Amino acid sequence: MTANRSPRMIFVNLSVRDLKRSMEFFSRLGFEFNPQFTDENAACMVVSEQAFVMLLAEPFFKTFTKNKICDTSTQTEGLFALSCSSRAEVDQMVKTAIAAGGKPAMDSKDHGFMYAWSFYDLDGHHWEVMWMDPKAAAGQP
């Protein structure tokens, strides 16, 4: 990023079968929704000041693409990684996701400087939840 450019925002758009149920699921994981960009077709999930996930009801999602929607029961459309402040927070988020109706994805992985575990949400989207040692993230030994 150049010195004159402000940070970019990212909006990840995901197709969901039941918008209300998906909002309830992610609310249980601690996420909030911006009501200004939430209606019966879409919900704007706030990840951070610069990152958002737009949960789009399938019929509305289809208006943005000519391609077929991915069948997440047999295909992976992407891996969506979320950082946490500790290993315990990683474990808690994945356990909460599974208790809320999500499914386990991959087993937890401990790389020493980084710890990750993953789940599938209600629509089969693959979420990778991870913690990285701040020293490792800063390039320190």
PDB file of C-alpha atoms in Angstrom:
ATOM      1  CA  MET A   1       0.000   0.000   0.000  1.00  0.00           C
ATOM      2  CA  THR A   2       1.358   3.394  -0.917  1.00  0.00           C
ATOM      3  CA  ALA A   3       1.656   6.149   1.677  1.00  0.00           C
ATOM      4  CA  ASN A   4      -1.145   8.196   0.073  1.00  0.00           C
ATOM      5  CA  ARG A   5      -3.674   5.390  -0.165  1.00  0.00           C
ATOM      6  CA  SER A   6      -6.129   4.792   2.639  1.00  0.00           C
ATOM      7  CA  PRO A   7      -6.734   1.203   3.770  1.00  0.00           C
ATOM      8  CA  ARG A   8      -9.020  -0.779   1.514  1.00  0.00           C
ATOM      9  CA  MET A   9     -12.270  -2.234   2.744  1.00  0.00           C
ATOM     10  CA  ILE A  10     -13.332  -5.746   1.862  1.00  0.00           C
ATOM     11  CA  PHE A  11     -16.869  -7.037   1.421  1.00  0.00           C
ATOM     12  CA  VAL A  12     -17.118 -10.811   1.058  1.00  0.00           C
ATOM     13  CA  ASN A  13     -20.486 -11.801  -0.416  1.00  0.00           C
ATOM     14  CA  LEU A  14     -21.890 -15.227   0.506  1.00  0.00           C
ATOM     15  CA  SER A  15     -25.041 -16.920  -0.664  1.00  0.00           C
ATOM     16  CA  VAL A  16     -27.286 -18.198   2.153  1.00  0.00           C
ATOM     17  CA  ARG A  17     -30.449 -20.297   2.017  1.00  0.00           C
ATOM     18  CA  ASP A  18     -32.113 -18.822   5.128  1.00  0.00           C
ATOM     19  CA  LEU A  19     -30.991 -15.262   5.877  1.00  0.00           C
ATOM     20  CA  LYS A  20     -32.638 -14.994   9.304  1.00  0.00           C
ATOM     21  CA  ARG A  21     -31.193 -18.311  10.471  1.00  0.00           C
ATOM     22  CA  SER A  22     -27.711 -17.341   9.198  1.00  0.00           C
ATOM     23  CA  MET A  23     -27.906 -14.026  11.051  1.00  0.00           C
ATOM     24  CA  GLU A  24     -28.846 -15.846  14.252  1.00  0.00           C
ATOM     25  CA  PHE A  25     -25.941 -18.278  13.744  1.00  0.00           C
ATOM     26  CA  PHE A  26     -23.330 -15.541  13.315  1.00  0.00           C
ATOM     27  CA  SER A  27     -24.848 -13.466  16.142  1.00  0.00           C
ATOM     28  CA  ARG A  28     -24.190 -16.424  18.449  1.00  0.00           C
ATOM     29  CA  LEU A  29     -20.540 -16.220  17.369  1.00  0.00           C
ATOM     30  CA  GLY A  30     -20.431 -12.600  18.549  1.00  0.00           C
ATOM     31  CA  PHE A  31     -20.852 -10.763  15.245  1.00  0.00           C
ATOM     32  CA  GLU A  32     -23.079  -7.735  14.831  1.00  0.00           C
ATOM     33  CA  PHE A  33     -24.945  -6.513  11.762  1.00  0.00           C
ATOM     34  CA  ASN A  34     -25.081  -3.024  10.308  1.00  0.00           C
ATOM     35  CA  PRO A  35     -28.832  -2.252  10.082  1.00  0.00           C
ATOM     36  CA  GLN A  36     -28.200   0.393   7.416  1.00  0.00           C
ATOM     37  CA  PHE A  37     -27.249  -2.383   4.958  1.00  0.00           C
ATOM     38  CA  THR A  38     -29.515  -5.154   6.213  1.00  0.00           C
ATOM     39  CA  ASP A  39     -32.970  -6.003   4.883  1.00  0.00           C
ATOM     40  CA  GLU A  40     -34.970  -9.064   3.770  1.00  0.00           C
ATOM     41  CA  ASN A  41     -32.429  -9.795   0.985  1.00  0.00           C
ATOM     42  CA  ALA A  42     -29.080  -9.107   2.633  1.00  0.00           C
ATOM     43  CA  ALA A  43     -27.338  -8.667   5.967  1.00  0.00           C
ATOM     44  CA  CYS A  44     -24.090  -6.775   6.489  1.00  0.00           C
ATOM     45  CA  MET A  45     -22.042  -8.673   9.088  1.00  0.00           C
ATOM     46  CA  VAL A  46     -19.351  -6.501  10.652  1.00  0.00           C
ATOM     47  CA  VAL A  47     -15.992  -8.276  11.017  1.00  0.00           C
ATOM     48  CA  SER A  48     -13.967  -5.103  11.647  1.00  0.00           C
ATOM     49  CA  GLU A  49     -13.934  -1.440  10.642  1.00  0.00           C
ATOM     50  CA  GLN A  50     -12.561  -2.470   7.245  1.00  0.00           C
ATOM     51  CA  ALA A  51     -14.020  -5.974   6.715  1.00  0.00           C
ATOM     52  CA  PHE A  52     -17.598  -7.090   6.193  1.00  0.00           C
ATOM     53  CA  VAL A  53     -19.422 -10.228   5.114  1.00  0.00           C
ATOM     54  CA  MET A  54     -22.580  -9.687   3.118  1.00  0.00           C
ATOM     55  CA  LEU A  55     -24.940 -12.587   3.674  1.00  0.00           C
ATOM     56  CA  LEU A  56     -27.174 -12.595   0.604  1.00  0.00           C
ATOM     57  CA  ALA A  57     -30.365 -14.636   0.233  1.00  0.00           C
ATOM     58  CA  GLU A  58     -29.853 -17.029  -2.704  1.00  0.00           C
ATOM     59  CA  PRO A  59     -32.352 -15.365  -5.094  1.00  0.00           C
ATOM     60  CA  PHE A  60     -30.718 -11.970  -4.455  1.00  0.00           C
ATOM     61  CA  PHE A  61     -27.194 -13.412  -4.706  1.00  0.00           C
ATOM     62  CA  LYS A  62     -28.073 -14.799  -8.160  1.00  0.00           C
ATOM     63  CA  THR A  63     -28.657 -11.255  -9.445  1.00  0.00           C
ATOM     64  CA  PHE A  64     -24.913 -10.540  -9.053  1.00  0.00           C
ATOM     65  CA  THR A  65     -23.517 -13.425 -11.115  1.00  0.00           C
ATOM     66  CA  LYS A  66     -24.135 -15.380 -14.305  1.00  0.00           C
ATOM     67  CA  ASN A  67     -22.472 -18.476 -12.807  1.00  0.00           C
ATOM     68  CA  LYS A  68     -24.199 -21.174 -10.820  1.00  0.00           C
ATOM     69  CA  ILE A  69     -23.999 -20.981  -7.050  1.00  0.00           C
ATOM     70  CA  CYS A  70     -21.435 -23.393  -5.609  1.00  0.00           C
ATOM     71  CA  ASP A  71     -22.806 -26.569  -4.022  1.00  0.00           C
ATOM     72  CA  THR A  72     -20.953 -26.304  -0.722  1.00  0.00           C
ATOM     73  CA  SER A  73     -21.923 -29.857   0.249  1.00  0.00           C
ATOM     74  CA  THR A  74     -19.496 -31.186  -2.390  1.00  0.00           C
ATOM     75  CA  GLN A  75     -17.309 -28.204  -3.355  1.00  0.00           C
ATOM     76  CA  THR A  76     -15.301 -25.540  -1.569  1.00  0.00           C
ATOM     77  CA  GLU A  77     -15.815 -22.030  -2.892  1.00  0.00           C
ATOM     78  CA  GLY A  78     -13.157 -20.538  -0.632  1.00  0.00           C
ATOM     79  CA  LEU A  79     -11.684 -20.554   2.853  1.00  0.00           C
ATOM     80  CA  PHE A  80     -12.692 -17.600   4.978  1.00  0.00           C
ATOM     81  CA  ALA A  81     -10.139 -16.966   7.713  1.00  0.00           C
ATOM     82  CA  LEU A  82     -10.872 -15.034  10.902  1.00  0.00           C
ATOM     83  CA  SER A  83      -8.218 -14.065  13.420  1.00  0.00           C
ATOM     84  CA  CYS A  84      -8.688 -14.369  17.178  1.00  0.00           C
ATOM     85  CA  SER A  85      -6.766 -12.889  20.081  1.00  0.00           C
ATOM     86  CA  SER A  86      -5.936 -16.263  21.681  1.00  0.00           C
ATOM     87  CA  ARG A  87      -6.017 -20.034  21.222  1.00  0.00           C
ATOM     88  CA  ALA A  88      -8.852 -20.153  23.757  1.00  0.00           C
ATOM     89  CA  GLU A  89     -10.895 -17.757  21.616  1.00  0.00           C
ATOM     90  CA  VAL A  90     -10.307 -19.993  18.574  1.00  0.00           C
ATOM     91  CA  ASP A  91     -11.570 -23.022  20.482  1.00  0.00           C
ATOM     92  CA  GLN A  92     -14.556 -21.118  21.874  1.00  0.00           C
ATOM     93  CA  MET A  93     -15.636 -19.781  18.477  1.00  0.00           C
ATOM     94  CA  VAL A  94     -15.463 -23.192  16.789  1.00  0.00           C
ATOM     95  CA  LYS A  95     -17.280 -24.907  19.671  1.00  0.00           C
ATOM     96  CA  THR A  96     -19.967 -22.210  19.614  1.00  0.00           C
ATOM     97  CA  ALA A  97     -20.340 -22.551  15.833  1.00  0.00           C
ATOM     98  CA  ILE A  98     -20.824 -26.314  16.117  1.00  0.00           C
ATOM     99  CA  ALA A  99     -23.287 -25.915  19.010  1.00  0.00           C
ATOM    100  CA  ALA A 100     -25.230 -23.400  16.892  1.00  0.00           C
ATOM    101  CA  GLY A 101     -25.673 -25.904  14.044  1.00  0.00           C
ATOM    102  CA  GLY A 102     -22.399 -25.634  12.139  1.00  0.00           C
ATOM    103  CA  LYS A 103     -20.291 -28.684  11.359  1.00  0.00           C
ATOM    104  CA  PRO A 104     -16.642 -29.470  12.075  1.00  0.00           C
ATOM    105  CA  ALA A 105     -14.380 -28.947   9.062  1.00  0.00           C
ATOM    106  CA  MET A 106     -10.713 -29.771   9.672  1.00  0.00           C
ATOM    107  CA  ASP A 107      -9.090 -30.895  12.907  1.00  0.00           C
ATOM    108  CA  SER A 108      -7.261 -28.220  14.889  1.00  0.00           C
ATOM    109  CA  LYS A 109      -3.666 -27.558  13.806  1.00  0.00           C
ATOM    110  CA  ASP A 110      -0.983 -26.314  16.171  1.00  0.00           C
ATOM    111  CA  HIS A 111       2.075 -24.948  14.371  1.00  0.00           C
ATOM    112  CA  GLY A 112       3.600 -23.480  17.543  1.00  0.00           C
ATOM    113  CA  PHE A 113       3.514 -19.857  16.373  1.00  0.00           C
ATOM    114  CA  MET A 114       0.021 -20.304  14.902  1.00  0.00           C
ATOM    115  CA  TYR A 115      -3.068 -22.281  15.911  1.00  0.00           C
ATOM    116  CA  ALA A 116      -6.106 -22.906  13.718  1.00  0.00           C
ATOM    117  CA  TRP A 117      -9.352 -24.847  13.724  1.00  0.00           C
ATOM    118  CA  SER A 118     -12.243 -24.708  11.280  1.00  0.00           C
ATOM    119  CA  PHE A 119     -15.977 -25.199  10.844  1.00  0.00           C
ATOM    120  CA  TYR A 120     -18.637 -25.154   8.137  1.00  0.00           C
ATOM    121  CA  ASP A 121     -21.468 -22.680   8.694  1.00  0.00           C
ATOM    122  CA  LEU A 122     -25.141 -23.492   8.096  1.00  0.00           C
ATOM    123  CA  ASP A 123     -24.672 -23.108   4.335  1.00  0.00           C
ATOM    124  CA  GLY A 124     -21.455 -25.125   4.118  1.00  0.00           C
ATOM    125  CA  HIS A 125     -19.058 -22.159   3.867  1.00  0.00           C
ATOM    126  CA  HIS A 126     -15.635 -23.089   5.284  1.00  0.00           C
ATOM    127  CA  TRP A 127     -14.431 -20.771   8.084  1.00  0.00           C
ATOM    128  CA  GLU A 128     -10.842 -21.058   9.299  1.00  0.00           C
ATOM    129  CA  VAL A 129     -10.440 -19.566  12.781  1.00  0.00           C
ATOM    130  CA  MET A 130      -6.851 -18.803  13.741  1.00  0.00           C
ATOM    131  CA  TRP A 131      -4.527 -17.239  16.273  1.00  0.00           C
ATOM    132  CA  MET A 132      -0.966 -16.181  15.501  1.00  0.00           C
ATOM    133  CA  ASP A 133       1.685 -15.283  18.064  1.00  0.00           C
ATOM    134  CA  PRO A 134       2.055 -11.483  17.804  1.00  0.00           C
ATOM    135  CA  LYS A 135       5.849 -11.825  17.742  1.00  0.00           C
ATOM    136  CA  ALA A 136       5.652 -14.177  14.768  1.00  0.00           C
ATOM    137  CA  ALA A 137       3.194 -11.863  13.015  1.00  0.00           C
ATOM    138  CA  ALA A 138       5.668  -8.996  13.495  1.00  0.00           C
ATOM    139  CA  GLY A 139       8.508 -11.102  12.083  1.00  0.00           C
ATOM    140  CA  GLN A 140      10.305 -11.404  15.418  1.00  0.00           C
ATOM    141  CA  PRO A 141      12.009 -14.668  16.475  1.00  0.00           C
TER     142      PRO A 141
END
